[in-house]
Structures are given as C-alpha cells and as structure tokens.
Amino acid sequence: MTDTTTDAAEATSTAPEAAIVPPEFRRLRGSLGVASIVFIVVAAASPLGVIGGPVPLGIAFGNGAAFPFTFIVVTAVLLLFAVGFTNATPFVKSAGAFFAYVDKGLGRSAGLGAAFAALLSYLALEAGVFGLFGPGANELLKSYGLPDVPWWVYAAVGFAVVSLLGYFKIELSGRVLAVLLIAEVLIVLALDAAVIFSGGGPEGFSTAFVTPSEIVSGAPGFAILFAILSFIGFEATAVFRDEAKDPERTIPRATYIALIAIGLFYTVSSWVLITANGESTIVQDATDNAGTILATTTEQYLGTVGAHLIQVLFVTSLFACILSFHNIVARYVFTLAGRGVLPRALGDAHARHGSPARASVTASATVAVLIVVAVALGLDPIAQFYTWLGGISSVGIVLLLVLTSVAVLAIFRRDAHGLGRWKTLVAPGLGLLGLLAFTVIIFQNLPVLVAEEGYGPFSWGIIALFAAAFIAGPIVARARPAVELE
C-alpha cells in the first residue's frame, strides 16, 4: 500500500457528504469460477452432515417417511427467491450479499441492520459447528486407538487450520473445500447407488414422499424446519462477487447450481436412507438411533470400509462447513469496514494475497472468544453450545431471506430494467410468501430448536439479539457517514 494512496484516502474522507474510498482499498482479488463458488457454498451446507443429522431428525420428529418431499417444497421456494436475487445481481455492485441487497432496496439503515444480523448469524454458526467438530474428531480418533481428550482440543486444532486458510487467497480455501466436498458427496452417492441397484431395501422402494396422506402426517411444520436448516449457506454466493471472474454471470449460475444440486442431493439421499431401512420402521429407527443410522446403513450396504469412511468424512464435512462460514464472515467484516462501519483497517485487502486477511483474523478472534467462553462455562458442546448457536443462526438467516426478498421487490419496483414481471414481481413475490410461511414455522418451533419447553430465556434472548441488531442499523447509519463504493 503506497503512501500516495493513503493520502488520497485521507483527503477524500473530509468530503461533506460521502467519502470516496479508492478501489485498491476495498476490492478483494480472485478468479473464482462457477465451480469454485459452488464448492464453497455447498460445503457450507455440509451435505454429509445434513444426511447424518437433520435428515434423521426430520424423519423422526417431522412427517416420517414422507420427509424427502419437504426438501422439494423448500427447494422450490428458495428457487423462487433466487429468481429475484440473481436478476438483481447486476444492479447490486457491492460484495455484501444480504447487506448489499437490503441497502440497495431499502436504504442504509435497513442495510446495516441486515449486516449486523448476518454477522451474528454466520458467526454463531461458525462457532457452533466447532461444538460438533470437536466431539466428532475425538470419537473418530478414539476408535483408532488415540486417547480420549476434551472436545476443545480438537476444536482448537481445527480452529488453527481454518484461521490459516482464511488468511490466504480464496482459491486455496476453494481447492481444499472442493476435495472435501467431492469426497463426502461421493460416499453418499455410493450408498445411494448400492441401495438403488440392489432393488431397494427390505420393503422395496419407499413411496411415502409421493403419497399425500403421508406428506401431511406427523408434524410437517417441524419437518420443514429441519429442511430449511439444511440449506443455510446457499445464499452466500454473492459474498464472493469481488473474487469472481465474471460476477454478473458467475453469481447467478452458482446460485442456481448450488440450490438445485443441494435440493436433489438431499431429496434423493433422504429417500434412499428411508428405503434402505424400510418405510414401516424408519421412524422408530431414526428416533432410536438418529446419530448413528447413517453409519449403520452404510456398513450394511458398503461394508466396514464404507462405515469407516463415512465416519471420517462426517468430521471433514464439519470442517468444510466451518471453513466456508469463516470465509463468509470475513467478507462481511471486510465489506462493512469498507463502508466505514467497522474500523477502516479491516477493509484493506492483503497486498500479496488479495484476501481480507485482517477481517479474517478478526473473525477468528471472535470465534475464539465464543469457544473459550463455552469451555469456561462448562457447556455441553452439542446439547448447549451447538444447539443454542444453531438456533440463533436459523432465526437470523430466515429473517434475512425475507428482508432481502422485500428489498429485491423494492429494487425492481423503482426500475424493472426491462426485465419481465416473472423475474421482477411474480417469482420474488411467491418466494416471499413462502419464506414468510417458513418464518412462522421457525418461531413456532424455536423453543424445541434450542431445547426449551415453551418460550424460555434463550428463545426470547435470540429474539432480543436480532431486535438489537436491526435497531442498531439506523443508529449506526446516523453516527457513521456513508462511504461510496462505486
């Protein structure tokens, strides 16, 4: 960074209206293609983790053997959301995802509120997944003869690797995530193929997911809740705008590919899991063995080697999820710093790597504090640390999807840019209605999500956190001058 550039930035900061930040301060550098962005955001969704976690829970406590249909419903709503989201991409030039779209459509106060809510959501999820990763790694290594150690030991190792990768150029994280994602997807696809080509399970192929009476049985609302949680991360494609080769084409393509790929994978693989165990017994099996049903099913169809692989790849899937969300958080911090909301230095790209290095270190420090607090308080890593922080993230992401949908409709209401009504009104409007329904379901089931009987301190605490985040938006907007990014 040259002194001349610094002087220029300081000189513009005294402008009476909005400061003009030179491009070299605010732009990250990279050459991510569609495939790289898809790997990053799909890894955030943790496909193997979903098949081994939310899917058994959705079967056990949702609508049973019809649960795969729930993924079809959620995928359809999110694709409607994506129509407006992706068509607005050419007119939202900042790499701030939710923050940038809401800022463009609803103004700076709402945009900053969305930014704080997004930071809260993604930081909570990044930290919370360490509560799964630590015990998972410990159990895996214990099975190979290593000693039993506290969960935070392996969490600390994973944290160090994530922090290191996050500091460097995004392509490095992209390559790591590509390898891990391909491995975890392949093992599940191998299981899918084994079940399908063996003629199905003990009762043949399951048909519950296309049977109306089965679809509405049990608790379909609870099923939708687990399906929604399984998609968190897909919307982050726009966060990597500055590091994409051709953002106006790359971001929309990556969004659609990620959504369709995740939706198909979840639908088919959850149906195969049900088929492999038998439609009539799957609810009881999932209820009794939610944490192990994927491993035992894999061992039955792929043998002992397959079972060992699924255990290893489950842990690496969690690591990939953490790394993906770390990259997302770092770019939110970077963008907010570039807008003058957070300390200016956090918005400087690394001179050599073109990465948000300082923002990445800040994100790591925040996550470290959360983990240390959890250890100091003696929280159970899964039942408390992960569950509570996962609840925060779930509420935040759905609220942000709703707000972004409203912002997209506002953008196109002012100027449709020659696009048809389907792209600017009908699809985004239908997507918004679906997301509002999901929001109601989230709040109805929030106490269960955070392991409370009825609305208690933690459920109300989550609502208070997001209320504070959105209230902070207009307060900070008045306190901090706007910074021009164009």
Short mmCIF file of C-alpha atoms in Angstrom, two decimals:
data_model
loop_
_atom_site.label_atom_id
_atom_site.label_comp_id
_atom_site.label_asym_id
_atom_site.label_seq_id
_atom_site.Cartn_x
_atom_site.Cartn_y
_atom_site.Cartn_z
CA MET A 1 0.00 0.00 0.00
CA THR A 2 1.62 3.24 -1.06
CA ASP A 3 1.74 6.49 0.90
CA THR A 4 0.20 8.29 -2.07
CA THR A 5 -2.85 6.03 -1.96
CA THR A 6 -3.16 6.51 1.78
CA ASP A 7 -3.00 10.28 1.41
CA ALA A 8 -5.70 10.12 -1.25
CA ALA A 9 -7.96 8.13 1.03
CA GLU A 10 -7.42 10.61 3.88
CA ALA A 11 -8.09 13.54 1.62
CA THR A 12 -11.42 12.15 0.44
CA SER A 13 -12.53 11.35 3.99
CA THR A 14 -13.14 15.05 4.66
CA ALA A 15 -15.83 15.30 1.97
CA PRO A 16 -19.03 16.82 3.39
CA GLU A 17 -21.31 14.09 2.04
CA ALA A 18 -19.87 10.61 1.41
CA ALA A 19 -16.26 9.57 1.48
CA ILE A 20 -14.91 8.04 -1.73
CA VAL A 21 -12.77 5.01 -0.98
CA PRO A 22 -10.18 4.15 -3.66
CA PRO A 23 -10.79 0.77 -5.35
CA GLU A 24 -7.49 -0.74 -4.22
CA PHE A 25 -8.60 -0.40 -0.61
CA ARG A 26 -11.97 -2.06 -0.97
CA ARG A 27 -11.67 -4.72 -3.67
CA LEU A 28 -10.60 -8.27 -3.00
CA ARG A 29 -8.80 -10.11 -5.74
CA GLY A 30 -9.50 -13.57 -7.08
CA SER A 31 -10.54 -15.54 -10.11
CA LEU A 32 -13.27 -17.80 -8.77
CA GLY A 33 -15.35 -19.54 -11.40
CA VAL A 34 -18.82 -21.03 -11.03
CA ALA A 35 -17.48 -24.37 -9.80
CA SER A 36 -15.30 -22.83 -7.08
CA ILE A 37 -18.15 -20.73 -5.65
CA VAL A 38 -20.49 -23.72 -5.78
CA PHE A 39 -17.95 -25.80 -3.83
CA ILE A 40 -17.66 -23.09 -1.17
CA VAL A 41 -21.38 -22.56 -0.59
CA VAL A 42 -22.37 -26.23 -0.89
CA ALA A 43 -19.62 -27.12 1.59
CA ALA A 44 -21.19 -24.57 3.96
CA ALA A 45 -24.43 -26.54 3.73
CA SER A 46 -22.44 -29.67 4.80
CA PRO A 47 -24.30 -32.29 2.70
CA LEU A 48 -22.97 -35.32 4.58
CA GLY A 49 -23.63 -33.62 7.90
CA VAL A 50 -27.22 -33.00 6.83
CA ILE A 51 -27.84 -36.61 5.79
CA GLY A 52 -26.39 -37.77 9.10
CA GLY A 53 -28.06 -35.09 11.27
CA PRO A 54 -31.15 -33.08 10.25
CA VAL A 55 -32.48 -35.84 7.96
CA PRO A 56 -32.89 -38.49 10.71
CA LEU A 57 -34.37 -35.82 12.99
CA GLY A 58 -36.77 -34.67 10.28
CA ILE A 59 -37.87 -38.26 9.76
CA ALA A 60 -38.21 -38.98 13.47
CA PHE A 61 -40.00 -35.82 14.56
CA GLY A 62 -41.41 -34.48 11.30
CA ASN A 63 -43.51 -36.28 8.68
CA GLY A 64 -41.72 -39.61 8.80
CA ALA A 65 -41.07 -41.47 5.57
CA ALA A 66 -42.50 -38.56 3.54
CA PHE A 67 -39.69 -36.24 4.68
CA PRO A 68 -37.97 -36.14 1.23
CA PHE A 69 -40.97 -34.25 -0.15
CA THR A 70 -40.20 -31.48 2.33
CA PHE A 71 -36.88 -30.86 0.57
CA ILE A 72 -38.78 -30.45 -2.71
CA VAL A 73 -41.01 -27.78 -1.13
CA VAL A 74 -38.10 -25.85 0.38
CA THR A 75 -36.05 -26.07 -2.82
CA ALA A 76 -38.99 -24.70 -4.84
CA VAL A 77 -39.44 -21.70 -2.51
CA LEU A 78 -35.72 -20.92 -2.48
CA LEU A 79 -35.56 -21.15 -6.29
CA LEU A 80 -38.35 -18.56 -6.46
CA PHE A 81 -36.30 -16.40 -4.10
CA ALA A 82 -33.26 -16.93 -6.32
CA VAL A 83 -35.07 -15.59 -9.41
CA GLY A 84 -35.26 -12.09 -7.94
CA PHE A 85 -31.96 -12.41 -6.07
CA THR A 86 -29.95 -13.33 -9.16
CA ASN A 87 -31.67 -10.93 -11.55
CA ALA A 88 -30.89 -8.08 -9.16
CA THR A 89 -27.20 -9.05 -9.08
CA PRO A 90 -26.09 -6.74 -11.96
CA PHE A 91 -27.57 -3.78 -10.10
CA VAL A 92 -26.02 -4.55 -6.68
CA LYS A 93 -22.32 -3.93 -7.16
CA SER A 94 -21.11 -4.48 -3.60
CA ALA A 95 -19.99 -7.92 -2.39
CA GLY A 96 -22.12 -7.73 0.74
CA ALA A 97 -24.84 -10.28 -0.12
CA PHE A 98 -27.82 -9.66 2.20
CA PHE A 99 -26.39 -6.37 3.40
CA ALA A 100 -25.79 -5.06 -0.11
CA TYR A 101 -29.22 -6.03 -1.46
CA VAL A 102 -31.11 -4.62 1.52
CA ASP A 103 -29.01 -1.43 1.41
CA LYS A 104 -29.80 -1.01 -2.29
CA GLY A 105 -33.51 -1.73 -1.96
CA LEU A 106 -34.50 -0.39 1.46
CA GLY A 107 -31.80 2.11 2.37
CA ARG A 108 -28.68 2.29 4.50
CA SER A 109 -30.38 1.95 7.90
CA ALA A 110 -32.11 -1.30 6.96
CA GLY A 111 -28.95 -2.46 5.17
CA LEU A 112 -26.80 -2.02 8.26
CA GLY A 113 -29.40 -3.77 10.39
CA ALA A 114 -29.25 -6.68 7.95
CA ALA A 115 -25.44 -6.62 8.06
CA PHE A 116 -25.34 -6.88 11.85
CA ALA A 117 -27.95 -9.66 11.80
CA ALA A 118 -25.96 -11.55 9.14
CA LEU A 119 -22.73 -11.22 11.11
CA LEU A 120 -24.47 -12.50 14.21
CA SER A 121 -25.98 -15.44 12.30
CA TYR A 122 -22.84 -16.56 10.50
CA LEU A 123 -20.51 -16.07 13.45
CA ALA A 124 -22.88 -18.10 15.63
CA LEU A 125 -22.93 -20.94 13.13
CA GLU A 126 -19.17 -20.93 12.53
CA ALA A 127 -18.50 -21.11 16.26
CA GLY A 128 -21.33 -23.54 16.98
CA VAL A 129 -20.19 -26.16 14.47
CA PHE A 130 -16.93 -26.45 16.44
CA GLY A 131 -19.19 -27.95 19.11
CA LEU A 132 -19.87 -30.80 16.69
CA PHE A 133 -16.41 -30.97 15.17
CA GLY A 134 -14.51 -31.34 18.46
CA PRO A 135 -16.50 -34.31 19.84
CA GLY A 136 -16.75 -35.86 16.36
CA ALA A 137 -13.00 -35.77 15.85
CA ASN A 138 -12.45 -37.12 19.35
CA GLU A 139 -14.80 -40.07 18.82
CA LEU A 140 -13.27 -40.82 15.42
CA LEU A 141 -9.69 -40.85 16.69
CA LYS A 142 -10.65 -42.80 19.80
CA SER A 143 -11.95 -45.55 17.50
CA TYR A 144 -8.42 -45.78 16.07
CA GLY A 145 -6.80 -46.10 19.49
CA LEU A 146 -5.98 -42.49 20.38
CA PRO A 147 -6.70 -41.31 23.94
CA ASP A 148 -9.92 -39.59 24.94
CA VAL A 149 -9.35 -35.81 25.20
CA PRO A 150 -11.62 -32.80 25.88
CA TRP A 151 -13.63 -31.69 22.83
CA TRP A 152 -11.97 -28.28 22.76
CA VAL A 153 -8.54 -29.80 21.99
CA TYR A 154 -9.60 -30.89 18.51
CA ALA A 155 -11.71 -27.76 18.15
CA ALA A 156 -8.53 -25.74 18.74
CA VAL A 157 -6.66 -27.71 16.07
CA GLY A 158 -9.47 -27.19 13.57
CA PHE A 159 -9.66 -23.52 14.52
CA ALA A 160 -5.95 -23.03 13.81
CA VAL A 161 -6.21 -24.61 10.34
CA VAL A 162 -9.34 -22.62 9.44
CA SER A 163 -7.72 -19.37 10.57
CA LEU A 164 -4.62 -20.11 8.49
CA LEU A 165 -6.58 -20.94 5.33
CA GLY A 166 -8.83 -17.92 5.79
CA TYR A 167 -5.81 -15.59 5.80
CA PHE A 168 -4.65 -16.55 2.34
CA LYS A 169 -6.09 -16.20 -1.16
CA ILE A 170 -9.63 -17.55 -1.54
CA GLU A 171 -8.57 -20.03 -4.22
CA LEU A 172 -6.67 -22.01 -1.55
CA SER A 173 -9.81 -22.46 0.55
CA GLY A 174 -11.72 -23.25 -2.63
CA ARG A 175 -9.37 -26.10 -3.53
CA VAL A 176 -9.48 -27.56 -0.02
CA LEU A 177 -13.27 -27.37 0.04
CA ALA A 178 -13.52 -28.93 -3.43
CA VAL A 179 -11.56 -32.01 -2.29
CA LEU A 180 -13.51 -32.42 0.95
CA LEU A 181 -16.89 -31.82 -0.68
CA ILE A 182 -16.28 -34.26 -3.53
CA ALA A 183 -15.22 -36.93 -1.04
CA GLU A 184 -18.28 -36.55 1.20
CA VAL A 185 -20.70 -36.43 -1.72
CA LEU A 186 -19.14 -39.49 -3.37
CA ILE A 187 -19.54 -41.68 -0.30
CA VAL A 188 -23.24 -40.79 -0.02
CA LEU A 189 -23.75 -41.32 -3.75
CA ALA A 190 -22.04 -44.70 -3.43
CA LEU A 191 -24.55 -45.60 -0.71
CA ASP A 192 -27.41 -44.32 -2.88
CA ALA A 193 -26.25 -46.42 -5.82
CA ALA A 194 -25.79 -49.55 -3.68
CA VAL A 195 -29.33 -49.31 -2.33
CA ILE A 196 -30.95 -48.46 -5.68
CA PHE A 197 -29.14 -51.11 -7.71
CA SER A 198 -29.81 -53.77 -5.08
CA GLY A 199 -33.52 -53.32 -5.75
CA GLY A 200 -34.28 -51.21 -2.70
CA GLY A 201 -34.47 -52.08 0.97
CA PRO A 202 -36.36 -54.77 2.87
CA GLU A 203 -39.70 -53.33 1.72
CA GLY A 204 -38.65 -52.28 -1.75
CA PHE A 205 -38.59 -48.61 -2.74
CA SER A 206 -40.33 -46.10 -0.49
CA THR A 207 -43.32 -44.26 -1.99
CA ALA A 208 -44.36 -42.22 1.04
CA PHE A 209 -42.89 -38.98 -0.30
CA VAL A 210 -45.41 -39.01 -3.17
CA THR A 211 -48.37 -40.08 -1.01
CA PRO A 212 -50.47 -37.05 0.08
CA SER A 213 -51.72 -38.65 3.31
CA GLU A 214 -48.12 -39.43 4.34
CA ILE A 215 -46.85 -35.95 3.42
CA VAL A 216 -49.27 -34.24 5.82
CA SER A 217 -48.88 -36.86 8.58
CA GLY A 218 -46.96 -36.33 11.78
CA ALA A 219 -45.56 -32.80 12.11
CA PRO A 220 -44.88 -31.42 8.60
CA GLY A 221 -44.09 -27.98 10.02
CA PHE A 222 -41.31 -29.46 12.11
CA ALA A 223 -40.06 -31.29 9.02
CA ILE A 224 -39.88 -28.00 7.11
CA LEU A 225 -37.85 -26.52 9.96
CA PHE A 226 -35.14 -29.18 9.59
CA ALA A 227 -35.21 -28.88 5.81
CA ILE A 228 -34.68 -25.11 5.99
CA LEU A 229 -31.69 -25.56 8.30
CA SER A 230 -30.14 -27.89 5.73
CA PHE A 231 -29.89 -25.13 3.11
CA ILE A 232 -28.15 -22.45 5.18
CA GLY A 233 -25.18 -21.12 3.23
CA PHE A 234 -26.52 -21.29 -0.34
CA GLU A 235 -27.33 -17.56 -0.34
CA ALA A 236 -23.70 -16.59 0.25
CA THR A 237 -22.73 -16.81 -3.42
CA ALA A 238 -22.99 -13.02 -3.71
CA VAL A 239 -20.47 -12.55 -0.88
CA PHE A 240 -17.72 -13.59 -3.32
CA ARG A 241 -18.65 -11.07 -6.02
CA ASP A 242 -15.30 -9.25 -6.00
CA GLU A 243 -13.39 -12.52 -6.27
CA ALA A 244 -15.45 -13.94 -9.12
CA LYS A 245 -14.19 -13.92 -12.72
CA ASP A 246 -17.41 -12.50 -14.16
CA PRO A 247 -19.75 -11.75 -11.24
CA GLU A 248 -22.82 -10.82 -13.28
CA ARG A 249 -22.82 -14.29 -14.84
CA THR A 250 -20.91 -16.33 -12.24
CA ILE A 251 -23.04 -15.42 -9.20
CA PRO A 252 -26.45 -16.27 -10.74
CA ARG A 253 -25.17 -19.52 -12.23
CA ALA A 254 -23.50 -20.56 -8.97
CA THR A 255 -26.67 -19.77 -7.00
CA TYR A 256 -28.93 -21.87 -9.22
CA ILE A 257 -26.47 -24.75 -9.49
CA ALA A 258 -25.89 -24.80 -5.72
CA LEU A 259 -29.61 -24.74 -4.93
CA ILE A 260 -30.60 -27.39 -7.44
CA ALA A 261 -27.65 -29.64 -6.58
CA ILE A 262 -28.32 -29.40 -2.83
CA GLY A 263 -32.04 -29.93 -3.27
CA LEU A 264 -31.62 -33.01 -5.50
CA PHE A 265 -28.92 -34.47 -3.28
CA TYR A 266 -30.99 -34.10 -0.11
CA THR A 267 -34.19 -35.38 -1.71
CA VAL A 268 -32.65 -38.47 -3.28
CA SER A 269 -30.32 -39.34 -0.39
CA SER A 270 -33.00 -38.98 2.30
CA TRP A 271 -35.33 -41.17 0.19
CA VAL A 272 -32.56 -43.77 -0.14
CA LEU A 273 -31.94 -43.73 3.63
CA ILE A 274 -35.64 -44.42 4.20
CA THR A 275 -35.74 -47.10 1.51
CA ALA A 276 -32.64 -48.84 2.89
CA ASN A 277 -34.17 -49.21 6.34
CA GLY A 278 -37.78 -49.85 5.39
CA GLU A 279 -40.68 -47.42 5.24
CA SER A 280 -42.63 -49.02 8.08
CA THR A 281 -39.75 -48.98 10.58
CA ILE A 282 -37.76 -45.87 9.61
CA VAL A 283 -39.44 -43.53 12.12
CA GLN A 284 -38.63 -45.81 15.04
CA ASP A 285 -35.11 -46.44 13.72
CA ALA A 286 -34.44 -42.72 13.29
CA THR A 287 -35.89 -41.94 16.72
CA ASP A 288 -33.80 -44.56 18.49
CA ASN A 289 -30.57 -44.09 16.50
CA ALA A 290 -30.63 -40.58 15.00
CA GLY A 291 -26.89 -40.11 15.42
CA THR A 292 -25.79 -43.48 14.07
CA ILE A 293 -28.38 -44.54 11.48
CA LEU A 294 -26.32 -43.24 8.54
CA ALA A 295 -23.20 -45.13 9.68
CA THR A 296 -25.07 -48.38 10.33
CA THR A 297 -26.89 -48.14 6.99
CA THR A 298 -23.60 -47.51 5.20
CA GLU A 299 -22.00 -50.53 6.90
CA GLN A 300 -24.94 -52.71 5.85
CA TYR A 301 -24.63 -51.75 2.17
CA LEU A 302 -20.96 -50.78 1.75
CA GLY A 303 -19.32 -52.88 4.44
CA THR A 304 -16.92 -51.99 7.25
CA VAL A 305 -14.73 -49.88 4.98
CA GLY A 306 -17.72 -47.77 3.98
CA ALA A 307 -18.67 -47.28 7.63
CA HIS A 308 -15.16 -46.10 8.49
CA LEU A 309 -15.12 -43.74 5.51
CA ILE A 310 -18.45 -42.22 6.48
CA GLN A 311 -17.14 -41.52 9.99
CA VAL A 312 -14.00 -39.82 8.66
CA LEU A 313 -15.86 -37.81 6.05
CA PHE A 314 -18.50 -36.72 8.55
CA VAL A 315 -15.76 -34.97 10.53
CA THR A 316 -14.16 -33.45 7.41
CA SER A 317 -17.63 -32.31 6.32
CA LEU A 318 -17.97 -30.33 9.54
CA PHE A 319 -14.51 -28.84 8.97
CA ALA A 320 -15.52 -27.80 5.44
CA CYS A 321 -18.68 -26.20 6.82
CA ILE A 322 -16.67 -24.17 9.34
CA LEU A 323 -14.16 -23.04 6.72
CA SER A 324 -16.92 -21.94 4.36
CA PHE A 325 -18.68 -19.87 7.01
CA HIS A 326 -15.37 -18.39 8.11
CA ASN A 327 -14.79 -17.10 4.58
CA ILE A 328 -18.31 -15.66 4.51
CA VAL A 329 -17.89 -13.88 7.87
CA ALA A 330 -14.51 -12.44 6.86
CA ARG A 331 -16.04 -10.90 3.72
CA TYR A 332 -18.92 -9.38 5.66
CA VAL A 333 -16.43 -7.76 8.05
CA PHE A 334 -14.32 -6.58 5.10
CA THR A 335 -17.32 -5.02 3.34
CA LEU A 336 -18.58 -3.28 6.48
CA ALA A 337 -15.13 -1.85 7.09
CA GLY A 338 -15.05 -0.62 3.50
CA ARG A 339 -18.35 1.11 4.15
CA GLY A 340 -16.88 2.92 7.16
CA VAL A 341 -18.96 0.99 9.69
CA LEU A 342 -16.14 -1.06 11.22
CA PRO A 343 -12.52 0.12 11.67
CA ARG A 344 -11.09 1.15 8.31
CA ALA A 345 -8.04 -1.13 8.54
CA LEU A 346 -10.27 -4.22 8.46
CA GLY A 347 -11.31 -3.23 4.93
CA ASP A 348 -7.80 -3.42 3.47
CA ALA A 349 -7.07 -6.33 1.16
CA HIS A 350 -3.79 -8.18 1.72
CA ALA A 351 -1.14 -6.74 -0.59
CA ARG A 352 0.05 -10.16 -1.82
CA HIS A 353 -2.94 -12.48 -1.44
CA GLY A 354 -5.74 -10.05 -2.25
CA SER A 355 -7.61 -11.60 0.70
CA PRO A 356 -9.50 -9.99 3.60
CA ALA A 357 -6.64 -11.01 5.89
CA ARG A 358 -7.32 -8.57 8.75
CA ALA A 359 -11.04 -9.21 8.59
CA SER A 360 -10.31 -12.94 8.71
CA VAL A 361 -8.16 -12.54 11.83
CA THR A 362 -10.95 -10.50 13.45
CA ALA A 363 -13.49 -13.22 12.67
CA SER A 364 -11.14 -15.84 14.13
CA ALA A 365 -10.66 -13.81 17.29
CA THR A 366 -14.42 -13.51 17.80
CA VAL A 367 -14.97 -17.25 17.32
CA ALA A 368 -12.07 -17.97 19.71
CA VAL A 369 -13.75 -15.88 22.40
CA LEU A 370 -17.03 -17.78 21.97
CA ILE A 371 -15.28 -21.15 22.24
CA VAL A 372 -13.28 -20.08 25.29
CA VAL A 373 -16.46 -18.83 26.99
CA ALA A 374 -18.19 -22.16 26.26
CA VAL A 375 -15.29 -24.09 27.75
CA ALA A 376 -15.06 -21.79 30.78
CA LEU A 377 -18.79 -22.20 31.48
CA GLY A 378 -18.59 -25.95 31.00
CA LEU A 379 -21.26 -26.00 28.28
CA ASP A 380 -22.06 -29.29 26.62
CA PRO A 381 -20.57 -28.87 23.12
CA ILE A 382 -23.56 -30.40 21.30
CA ALA A 383 -26.64 -30.08 23.51
CA GLN A 384 -25.88 -26.49 24.52
CA PHE A 385 -23.10 -24.76 22.54
CA TYR A 386 -24.07 -26.02 19.08
CA THR A 387 -27.81 -26.11 19.71
CA TRP A 388 -28.04 -22.58 21.08
CA LEU A 389 -25.83 -21.01 18.44
CA GLY A 390 -27.55 -23.03 15.70
CA GLY A 391 -30.87 -21.62 16.88
CA ILE A 392 -29.51 -18.09 16.58
CA SER A 393 -28.31 -18.75 13.05
CA SER A 394 -31.55 -20.37 11.91
CA VAL A 395 -33.69 -17.44 13.01
CA GLY A 396 -31.31 -14.90 11.54
CA ILE A 397 -30.95 -16.48 8.10
CA VAL A 398 -34.71 -16.85 7.56
CA LEU A 399 -35.33 -13.26 8.67
CA LEU A 400 -32.61 -12.07 6.30
CA LEU A 401 -34.06 -14.04 3.39
CA VAL A 402 -37.41 -12.35 3.99
CA LEU A 403 -35.85 -8.89 4.22
CA THR A 404 -33.76 -9.49 1.09
CA SER A 405 -36.89 -10.58 -0.81
CA VAL A 406 -38.61 -7.34 0.15
CA ALA A 407 -35.51 -5.39 -0.90
CA VAL A 408 -35.38 -7.10 -4.31
CA LEU A 409 -39.05 -6.26 -4.93
CA ALA A 410 -38.28 -2.64 -3.99
CA ILE A 411 -35.30 -2.51 -6.36
CA PHE A 412 -37.40 -3.68 -9.31
CA ARG A 413 -40.39 -1.54 -8.38
CA ARG A 414 -38.24 1.55 -8.87
CA ASP A 415 -36.78 0.25 -12.12
CA ALA A 416 -37.56 -3.09 -13.72
CA HIS A 417 -34.54 -2.65 -16.04
CA GLY A 418 -36.51 -4.09 -18.93
CA LEU A 419 -36.98 -7.45 -17.22
CA GLY A 420 -40.34 -9.23 -17.31
CA ARG A 421 -42.90 -9.42 -14.49
CA TRP A 422 -41.95 -13.04 -13.71
CA LYS A 423 -38.39 -12.05 -12.81
CA THR A 424 -39.21 -8.79 -11.04
CA LEU A 425 -42.57 -9.40 -9.33
CA VAL A 426 -44.24 -12.81 -9.63
CA ALA A 427 -41.38 -15.16 -8.70
CA PRO A 428 -39.89 -12.89 -5.99
CA GLY A 429 -43.39 -12.29 -4.57
CA LEU A 430 -44.20 -16.00 -4.41
CA GLY A 431 -40.79 -16.65 -2.87
CA LEU A 432 -41.50 -14.01 -0.23
CA LEU A 433 -44.84 -15.64 0.67
CA GLY A 434 -43.11 -19.00 1.07
CA LEU A 435 -40.37 -17.50 3.22
CA LEU A 436 -42.92 -15.76 5.44
CA ALA A 437 -44.57 -19.14 6.00
CA PHE A 438 -41.17 -20.59 6.90
CA THR A 439 -40.63 -17.71 9.34
CA VAL A 440 -43.86 -18.54 11.16
CA ILE A 441 -42.78 -22.20 11.37
CA ILE A 442 -39.34 -21.21 12.72
CA PHE A 443 -40.85 -19.12 15.52
CA GLN A 444 -43.45 -21.77 16.37
CA ASN A 445 -40.70 -24.35 16.80
CA LEU A 446 -37.93 -22.12 18.18
CA PRO A 447 -38.16 -23.46 21.77
CA VAL A 448 -37.74 -27.03 20.51
CA LEU A 449 -34.83 -25.95 18.32
CA VAL A 450 -32.94 -24.59 21.33
CA ALA A 451 -34.02 -27.41 23.66
CA GLU A 452 -36.54 -25.45 25.76
CA GLU A 453 -40.05 -26.44 26.82
CA GLY A 454 -42.02 -23.47 25.62
CA TYR A 455 -40.62 -19.99 25.20
CA GLY A 456 -37.93 -19.52 27.82
CA PRO A 457 -34.91 -17.27 28.42
CA PHE A 458 -32.92 -18.49 25.45
CA SER A 459 -35.78 -18.31 22.93
CA TRP A 460 -36.61 -14.77 24.00
CA GLY A 461 -32.90 -13.98 24.13
CA ILE A 462 -32.50 -14.89 20.44
CA ILE A 463 -35.38 -12.61 19.51
CA ALA A 464 -33.85 -9.81 21.60
CA LEU A 465 -30.46 -10.24 19.90
CA PHE A 466 -31.93 -9.76 16.43
CA ALA A 467 -34.13 -6.91 17.57
CA ALA A 468 -30.96 -5.21 18.85
CA ALA A 469 -29.13 -5.93 15.57
CA PHE A 470 -31.85 -4.37 13.45
CA ILE A 471 -32.26 -1.40 15.83
CA ALA A 472 -28.50 -0.80 15.64
CA GLY A 473 -28.80 -0.29 11.88
CA PRO A 474 -30.37 3.18 11.86
CA ILE A 475 -28.36 4.24 14.93
CA VAL A 476 -25.04 3.42 13.24
CA ALA A 477 -26.26 4.86 9.93
CA ARG A 478 -26.69 8.24 11.60
CA ALA A 479 -23.44 8.02 13.55
CA ARG A 480 -21.18 6.92 10.69
CA PRO A 481 -21.03 8.78 7.36
CA ALA A 482 -21.84 6.85 4.22
CA VAL A 483 -18.96 5.66 2.07
CA GLU A 484 -19.32 5.49 -1.69
CA LEU A 485 -18.31 2.15 -3.16
CA GLU A 486 -18.89 2.93 -6.80
#
